[in-house]
PDB file of C-alpha atoms and ligand atoms in Angstrom:
ATOM      1  CA  UNK A 129       5.622  10.426  15.615  1.00 94.00           C
ATOM      2  CA  UNK A 130       8.667  10.743  13.533  1.00 96.00           C
ATOM      3  CA  UNK A 131       8.654   7.794  10.801  1.00 98.00           C
ATOM      4  CA  UNK A 132      11.826   7.727   9.147  1.00 98.00           C
ATOM      5  CA  UNK A 133      13.181   5.131   5.997  1.00 98.00           C
ATOM      6  CA  UNK A 134      16.827   4.862   5.995  1.00 98.00           C
ATOM      7  CA  UNK A 135      17.468   4.414   2.354  1.00 98.00           C
ATOM      8  CA  UNK A 136      20.694   3.156   0.542  1.00 98.00           C
ATOM      9  CA  UNK A 137      22.287   0.355  -1.127  1.00 97.00           C
ATOM     10  CA  UNK A 138      24.243  -2.623   0.785  1.00 97.00           C
ATOM     11  CA  UNK A 139      27.125  -1.022   3.068  1.00 96.00           C
ATOM     12  CA  UNK A 140      26.149   2.524   2.353  1.00 98.00           C
ATOM     13  CA  UNK A 141      25.943   3.201   6.449  1.00 97.00           C
ATOM     14  CA  UNK A 142      22.519   2.335   7.155  1.00 97.00           C
ATOM     15  CA  UNK A 143      22.718   0.440  10.356  1.00 96.00           C
ATOM     16  CA  UNK A 144      25.693   2.135  11.648  1.00 96.00           C
ATOM     17  CA  UNK A 145      23.366   5.501  10.950  1.00 98.00           C
ATOM     18  CA  UNK A 146      20.186   3.857  12.292  1.00 98.00           C
ATOM     19  CA  UNK A 147      22.149   2.833  15.672  1.00 97.00           C
ATOM     20  CA  UNK A 148      23.220   6.733  16.272  1.00 98.00           C
ATOM     21  CA  UNK A 149      19.571   7.915  15.254  1.00 98.00           C
ATOM     22  CA  UNK A 150      18.359   5.785  17.515  1.00 97.00           C
ATOM     23  CA  UNK A 151      20.586   7.484  20.873  1.00 97.00           C
ATOM     24  CA  UNK A 152      19.568  10.847  19.967  1.00 97.00           C
ATOM     25  CA  UNK A 153      15.706  10.694  18.819  1.00 97.00           C
ATOM     26  CA  UNK A 154      14.254   7.561  20.701  1.00 97.00           C
ATOM     27  CA  UNK A 155      12.721   5.944  17.852  1.00 98.00           C
ATOM     28  CA  UNK A 156      12.235   2.177  16.895  1.00 98.00           C
ATOM     29  CA  UNK A 157      14.880   0.605  14.700  1.00 98.00           C
ATOM     30  CA  UNK A 158      13.270  -1.968  12.201  1.00 98.00           C
ATOM     31  CA  UNK A 159      15.931  -3.718   9.842  1.00 98.00           C
ATOM     32  CA  UNK A 160      14.009  -6.280   7.481  1.00 98.00           C
ATOM     33  CA  UNK A 161      17.932  -7.971   7.219  1.00 97.00           C
ATOM     34  CA  UNK A 162      18.091  -7.893  10.791  1.00 97.00           C
ATOM     35  CA  UNK A 163      14.927  -9.701  11.865  1.00 98.00           C
ATOM     36  CA  UNK A 164      15.586 -12.249   8.784  1.00 98.00           C
ATOM     37  CA  UNK A 165      19.077 -12.777   9.923  1.00 97.00           C
ATOM     38  CA  UNK A 166      17.211 -13.221  13.450  1.00 97.00           C
ATOM     39  CA  UNK A 167      14.935 -15.977  11.819  1.00 98.00           C
ATOM     40  CA  UNK A 168      18.264 -17.332  10.236  1.00 97.00           C
ATOM     41  CA  UNK A 169      19.857 -18.097  13.253  1.00 97.00           C
ATOM     42  CA  UNK A 170      16.772 -19.335  14.984  1.00 98.00           C
ATOM     43  CA  UNK A 171      16.407 -21.974  12.043  1.00 98.00           C
ATOM     44  CA  UNK A 172      12.891 -21.222  11.603  1.00 98.00           C
ATOM     45  CA  UNK A 173      10.716 -21.894   8.243  1.00 97.00           C
ATOM     46  CA  UNK A 174      10.439 -17.973   7.374  1.00 97.00           C
ATOM     47  CA  UNK A 175      14.437 -18.096   8.041  1.00 98.00           C
ATOM     48  CA  UNK A 176      15.243 -21.218   6.015  1.00 97.00           C
ATOM     49  CA  UNK A 177      12.831 -19.504   3.041  1.00 97.00           C
ATOM     50  CA  UNK A 178      14.720 -16.126   3.246  1.00 98.00           C
ATOM     51  CA  UNK A 179      18.252 -17.628   3.280  1.00 97.00           C
ATOM     52  CA  UNK A 180      17.904 -19.188   0.154  1.00 97.00           C
ATOM     53  CA  UNK A 181      17.164 -16.087  -1.773  1.00 97.00           C
ATOM     54  CA  UNK A 182      19.610 -13.979   0.247  1.00 97.00           C
ATOM     55  CA  UNK A 183      22.352 -16.222  -0.279  1.00 95.00           C
ATOM     56  CA  UNK A 184      22.024 -15.211  -3.912  1.00 95.00           C
ATOM     57  CA  UNK A 185      21.797 -11.568  -3.421  1.00 96.00           C
ATOM     58  CA  UNK A 186      18.028 -11.548  -4.503  1.00 97.00           C
ATOM     59  CA  UNK A 187      14.997 -10.111  -2.494  1.00 98.00           C
ATOM     60  CA  UNK A 188      13.224 -12.412  -0.168  1.00 98.00           C
ATOM     61  CA  UNK A 189       9.491 -12.236  -1.861  1.00 98.00           C
ATOM     62  CA  UNK A 190       7.487  -9.665  -0.936  1.00 98.00           C
ATOM     63  CA  UNK A 191       4.113 -11.318   0.760  1.00 96.00           C
ATOM     64  CA  UNK A 192       7.153 -12.857   3.267  1.00 97.00           C
ATOM     65  CA  UNK A 193       8.961  -9.495   4.097  1.00 98.00           C
ATOM     66  CA  UNK A 194       5.440  -7.488   4.142  1.00 98.00           C
ATOM     67  CA  UNK A 195       3.809  -9.819   6.771  1.00 98.00           C
ATOM     68  CA  UNK A 196       6.891 -10.178   8.922  1.00 98.00           C
ATOM     69  CA  UNK A 197       7.471  -6.260   8.755  1.00 98.00           C
ATOM     70  CA  UNK A 198       3.805  -5.989   9.855  1.00 98.00           C
ATOM     71  CA  UNK A 199       3.535  -8.308  12.773  1.00 98.00           C
ATOM     72  CA  UNK A 200       7.025  -5.985  13.804  1.00 98.00           C
ATOM     73  CA  UNK A 201       4.974  -2.718  13.677  1.00 98.00           C
ATOM     74  CA  UNK A 202       1.703  -4.237  15.404  1.00 97.00           C
ATOM     75  CA  UNK A 203       3.947  -5.859  18.422  1.00 98.00           C
ATOM     76  CA  UNK A 204       5.423  -2.322  19.191  1.00 98.00           C
ATOM     77  CA  UNK A 205       2.859   0.243  18.393  1.00 97.00           C
ATOM     78  CA  UNK A 206       3.385   2.369  22.163  1.00 96.00           C
ATOM     79  CA  UNK A 207       6.806   4.068  20.690  1.00 97.00           C
ATOM     80  CA  UNK A 208       7.693   7.926  19.312  1.00 96.00           C
ATOM     81  CA  UNK A 209       8.383   6.879  15.930  1.00 98.00           C
ATOM     82  CA  UNK A 210       9.898   4.425  13.613  1.00 98.00           C
ATOM     83  CA  UNK A 211      13.427   3.754  11.437  1.00 98.00           C
ATOM     84  CA  UNK A 212      12.893   1.449   8.513  1.00 98.00           C
ATOM     85  CA  UNK A 213      16.018   0.362   7.661  1.00 98.00           C
ATOM     86  CA  UNK A 214      16.225  -2.160   4.421  1.00 98.00           C
ATOM     87  CA  UNK A 215      12.508  -1.196   3.847  1.00 98.00           C
ATOM     88  CA  UNK A 216      10.471  -0.376   1.247  1.00 98.00           C
ATOM     89  CA  UNK A 217      12.770  -2.050  -1.214  1.00 98.00           C
ATOM     90  CA  UNK A 218      10.084  -2.903  -3.853  1.00 98.00           C
ATOM     91  CA  UNK A 219       6.641  -0.769  -5.154  1.00 98.00           C
ATOM     92  CA  UNK A 220       4.623  -3.336  -3.815  1.00 98.00           C
ATOM     93  CA  UNK A 221       6.285  -2.504  -0.395  1.00 98.00           C
ATOM     94  CA  UNK A 222       6.075   0.999  -0.489  1.00 98.00           C
ATOM     95  CA  UNK A 223       2.166   0.098  -0.967  1.00 98.00           C
ATOM     96  CA  UNK A 224       2.095  -1.889   1.877  1.00 98.00           C
ATOM     97  CA  UNK A 225       3.779   0.585   4.308  1.00 98.00           C
ATOM     98  CA  UNK A 226       1.498   3.710   3.142  1.00 97.00           C
ATOM     99  CA  UNK A 227      -1.710   1.146   3.983  1.00 98.00           C
ATOM    100  CA  UNK A 228       0.223   0.304   7.245  1.00 98.00           C
ATOM    101  CA  UNK A 229       0.898   3.774   8.349  1.00 98.00           C
ATOM    102  CA  UNK A 230      -2.356   5.091   7.302  1.00 98.00           C
ATOM    103  CA  UNK A 231      -4.167   2.098   9.094  1.00 98.00           C
ATOM    104  CA  UNK A 232      -2.419   3.517  12.343  1.00 97.00           C
ATOM    105  CA  UNK A 233      -2.946   6.982  11.806  1.00 97.00           C
ATOM    106  CA  UNK A 234       0.849   7.953  11.177  1.00 97.00           C
ATOM    107  CA  UNK A 235       3.070   8.431   7.488  1.00 98.00           C
ATOM    108  CA  UNK A 236       6.535   8.431   6.860  1.00 98.00           C
ATOM    109  CA  UNK A 237       7.921  11.871   7.593  1.00 98.00           C
ATOM    110  CA  UNK A 238      11.064  11.437   5.070  1.00 98.00           C
ATOM    111  CA  UNK A 239      12.960   8.885   3.252  1.00 98.00           C
ATOM    112  CA  UNK A 240      17.018   9.719   3.951  1.00 98.00           C
ATOM    113  CA  UNK A 241      18.856   8.196   1.124  1.00 98.00           C
ATOM    114  CA  UNK A 242      22.735   7.426   1.668  1.00 98.00           C
ATOM    115  CA  UNK A 243      24.450   7.997  -1.799  1.00 98.00           C
ATOM    116  CA  UNK A 244      27.615   5.813  -1.759  1.00 98.00           C
ATOM    117  CA  UNK A 245      29.391   5.250  -4.964  1.00 97.00           C
ATOM    118  CA  UNK A 246      29.251   1.471  -5.955  1.00 96.00           C
ATOM    119  CA  UNK A 247      33.033   0.840  -6.257  1.00 96.00           C
ATOM    120  CA  UNK A 248      33.596   2.252  -2.210  1.00 97.00           C
ATOM    121  CA  UNK A 249      30.425  -0.152  -1.551  1.00 97.00           C
ATOM    122  CA  UNK A 250      32.358  -2.899  -2.668  1.00 97.00           C
ATOM    123  CA  UNK A 251      35.229  -2.016  -0.473  1.00 96.00           C
ATOM    124  CA  UNK A 252      33.315  -1.399   2.396  1.00 96.00           C
ATOM    125  CA  UNK A 253      31.001  -4.760   2.251  1.00 97.00           C
ATOM    126  CA  UNK A 254      34.390  -6.928   1.421  1.00 96.00           C
ATOM    127  CA  UNK A 255      35.505  -5.031   4.761  1.00 95.00           C
ATOM    128  CA  UNK A 256      32.356  -5.573   6.762  1.00 95.00           C
ATOM    129  CA  UNK A 257      32.589  -9.152   5.594  1.00 95.00           C
ATOM    130  CA  UNK A 258      35.537 -10.117   7.363  1.00 95.00           C
ATOM    131  CA  UNK A 259      33.974  -9.725  10.685  1.00 95.00           C
ATOM    132  CA  UNK A 260      30.128  -9.576   9.849  1.00 91.00           C
ATOM    133  CA  UNK A 261      30.084 -13.426   9.258  1.00 88.00           C
ATOM    134  CA  UNK A 262      27.576 -12.608   6.520  1.00 89.00           C
ATOM    135  CA  UNK A 263      27.698 -14.996   3.478  1.00 88.00           C
ATOM    136  CA  UNK A 264      26.213 -12.227   1.401  1.00 92.00           C
ATOM    137  CA  UNK A 265      29.367  -9.785   2.322  1.00 94.00           C
ATOM    138  CA  UNK A 266      32.368 -12.171   1.561  1.00 92.00           C
ATOM    139  CA  UNK A 267      32.126 -12.054  -2.593  1.00 93.00           C
ATOM    140  CA  UNK A 268      32.289  -9.433  -4.739  1.00 95.00           C
ATOM    141  CA  UNK A 269      29.955 -10.992  -7.264  1.00 95.00           C
ATOM    142  CA  UNK A 270      27.234 -11.353  -4.991  1.00 95.00           C
ATOM    143  CA  UNK A 271      27.975  -7.502  -3.575  1.00 97.00           C
ATOM    144  CA  UNK A 272      27.631  -6.197  -7.627  1.00 97.00           C
ATOM    145  CA  UNK A 273      24.236  -8.146  -7.628  1.00 97.00           C
ATOM    146  CA  UNK A 274      22.990  -6.698  -4.498  1.00 97.00           C
ATOM    147  CA  UNK A 275      23.812  -3.234  -5.963  1.00 98.00           C
ATOM    148  CA  UNK A 276      22.272  -4.140  -8.970  1.00 98.00           C
ATOM    149  CA  UNK A 277      19.345  -4.929  -7.426  1.00 97.00           C
ATOM    150  CA  UNK A 278      19.293  -2.130  -5.244  1.00 98.00           C
ATOM    151  CA  UNK A 279      18.959   0.198  -8.564  1.00 97.00           C
ATOM    152  CA  UNK A 280      16.703  -1.803 -10.769  1.00 97.00           C
ATOM    153  CA  UNK A 281      14.020  -2.726  -7.562  1.00 97.00           C
ATOM    154  CA  UNK A 282      14.771  -0.233  -5.013  1.00 98.00           C
ATOM    155  CA  UNK A 283      15.360   3.192  -6.252  1.00 98.00           C
ATOM    156  CA  UNK A 284      11.659   3.351  -7.821  1.00 98.00           C
ATOM    157  CA  UNK A 285      10.932   3.844  -4.104  1.00 98.00           C
ATOM    158  CA  UNK A 286      12.921   6.757  -3.878  1.00 98.00           C
ATOM    159  CA  UNK A 287      11.264   8.518  -7.274  1.00 98.00           C
ATOM    160  CA  UNK A 288       7.759   7.714  -5.514  1.00 97.00           C
ATOM    161  CA  UNK A 289       8.564   9.507  -2.161  1.00 98.00           C
ATOM    162  CA  UNK A 290      10.363  12.497  -4.499  1.00 98.00           C
ATOM    163  CA  UNK A 291       6.780  12.972  -5.756  1.00 98.00           C
ATOM    164  CA  UNK A 292       5.500  14.224  -2.420  1.00 97.00           C
ATOM    165  CA  UNK A 293       8.835  15.985  -1.610  1.00 97.00           C
ATOM    166  CA  UNK A 294       9.669  13.682   1.071  1.00 98.00           C
ATOM    167  CA  UNK A 295      12.934  12.021  -0.487  1.00 98.00           C
ATOM    168  CA  UNK A 296      16.077  13.298   0.521  1.00 98.00           C
ATOM    169  CA  UNK A 297      19.700  12.706  -0.882  1.00 98.00           C
ATOM    170  CA  UNK A 298      22.570  12.508   1.879  1.00 98.00           C
ATOM    171  CA  UNK A 299      26.210  12.528   1.058  1.00 98.00           C
ATOM    172  CA  UNK A 300      26.845   9.120   2.427  1.00 98.00           C
ATOM    173  CA  UNK A 301      30.758   9.100   1.909  1.00 97.00           C
ATOM    174  CA  UNK A 302      33.273  10.796   4.652  1.00 96.00           C
ATOM    175  CA  UNK A 303      33.342  11.293   8.409  1.00 97.00           C
ATOM    176  CA  UNK A 304      30.431   9.229  10.322  1.00 97.00           C
ATOM    177  CA  UNK A 305      29.815  11.998  12.600  1.00 98.00           C
ATOM    178  CA  UNK A 306      29.676  14.419   9.373  1.00 98.00           C
ATOM    179  CA  UNK A 307      27.557  12.242   7.895  1.00 98.00           C
ATOM    180  CA  UNK A 308      25.272  11.514  10.915  1.00 98.00           C
ATOM    181  CA  UNK A 309      25.016  15.548  11.398  1.00 98.00           C
ATOM    182  CA  UNK A 310      23.441  15.786   8.063  1.00 98.00           C
ATOM    183  CA  UNK A 311      20.670  13.170   8.731  1.00 98.00           C
ATOM    184  CA  UNK A 312      20.151  15.079  12.071  1.00 98.00           C
ATOM    185  CA  UNK A 313      20.029  18.336  10.055  1.00 98.00           C
ATOM    186  CA  UNK A 314      17.321  16.873   8.185  1.00 98.00           C
ATOM    187  CA  UNK A 315      15.330  15.496  10.982  1.00 98.00           C
ATOM    188  CA  UNK A 316      15.362  18.751  12.933  1.00 97.00           C
ATOM    189  CA  UNK A 317      13.865  20.639   9.951  1.00 94.00           C
ATOM    190  CA  UNK A 318      10.866  18.233  10.171  1.00 93.00           C
TER     191      UNK A 318
HETATM  192  P1  AMP B 453      20.244  -5.872   4.458  1.00 53.12           P
HETATM  193  O1  AMP B 453      20.881  -6.552   5.665  1.00 53.12           O
HETATM  194  O2  AMP B 453      19.256  -4.507   4.463  1.00 53.12           O
HETATM  195  O3  AMP B 453      21.289  -5.900   3.246  1.00 53.12           O
HETATM  196  O4  AMP B 453      19.704  -7.392   3.682  1.00 53.12           O
HETATM  197  C1  AMP B 453      20.179  -8.563   3.259  1.00 53.12           C
HETATM  198  C2  AMP B 453      19.187  -9.199   2.541  1.00 53.12           C
HETATM  199  O5  AMP B 453      18.188  -9.417   3.086  1.00 53.12           O
HETATM  200  C3  AMP B 453      18.979  -8.820   1.274  1.00 53.12           C
HETATM  201  O6  AMP B 453      19.948  -8.619   0.437  1.00 53.12           O
HETATM  202  C4  AMP B 453      17.671  -9.320   1.195  1.00 53.12           C
HETATM  203  O7  AMP B 453      18.018 -10.569   0.481  1.00 53.12           O
HETATM  204  C5  AMP B 453      17.043  -9.447   2.543  1.00 53.12           C
HETATM  205  N1  AMP B 453      16.133  -8.509   2.549  1.00 53.12           N
HETATM  206  C6  AMP B 453      16.012  -7.522   3.507  1.00 53.12           C
HETATM  207  N2  AMP B 453      15.363  -6.550   3.537  1.00 53.12           N
HETATM  208  C7  AMP B 453      14.404  -6.893   2.367  1.00 53.12           C
HETATM  209  C8  AMP B 453      13.269  -6.686   1.897  1.00 53.12           C
HETATM  210  N3  AMP B 453      12.754  -5.238   2.572  1.00 53.12           N
HETATM  211  N4  AMP B 453      12.673  -7.215   1.070  1.00 53.12           N
HETATM  212  C9  AMP B 453      13.541  -8.115   0.247  1.00 53.12           C
HETATM  213  N5  AMP B 453      14.152  -8.636   0.995  1.00 53.12           N
HETATM  214  C10 AMP B 453      15.093  -8.346   1.954  1.00 53.12           C
END
């Protein structure tokens, strides 16, 4: 079983590359951001709670996020593997994912980090905001806040997987097909 974490700041291309990876490796793509937006679209209590954090560029509390992620995995146990996108974003989430994987007899194969400079991210996310309709994509201050949250709360997750040699940095700028090729080279190496 191949279980990947697609890692990187907002706008680093995780969603785009995840779709291509799903095609090639038939893994289940789980994006916590997408799951939250689905809940928001259905005006569920979970969605309403998540929205209040997302609109401020803050992370949704771990208890909510971890529970939602666990439900999604539990509902999809018969898959060849998972691509986790946007999760884990904190150390408690990292611990929860480790426990969940162990409980199911699996483990995380690799964390692939898409490296993109901050200024490029701002340009990309503002561009995405023109069509995504996401309130958190259309305000530069909010995008910079999300980058700051990533640097402060989420990068320690990279360091944890690095301790066991599972974190890899991928150049996330340039041609999308080339970036995909870099990701595949790492996966095919497993
Ligand atoms: P994304 O689509 O991954 O950029 O996520 C959009 C927003 O959803 C983030 O800015 C957070 O507010 C929230 N979110 C997504 N995933 C997580 C997570 N793993 N932990 C906490 N909040 C999250």
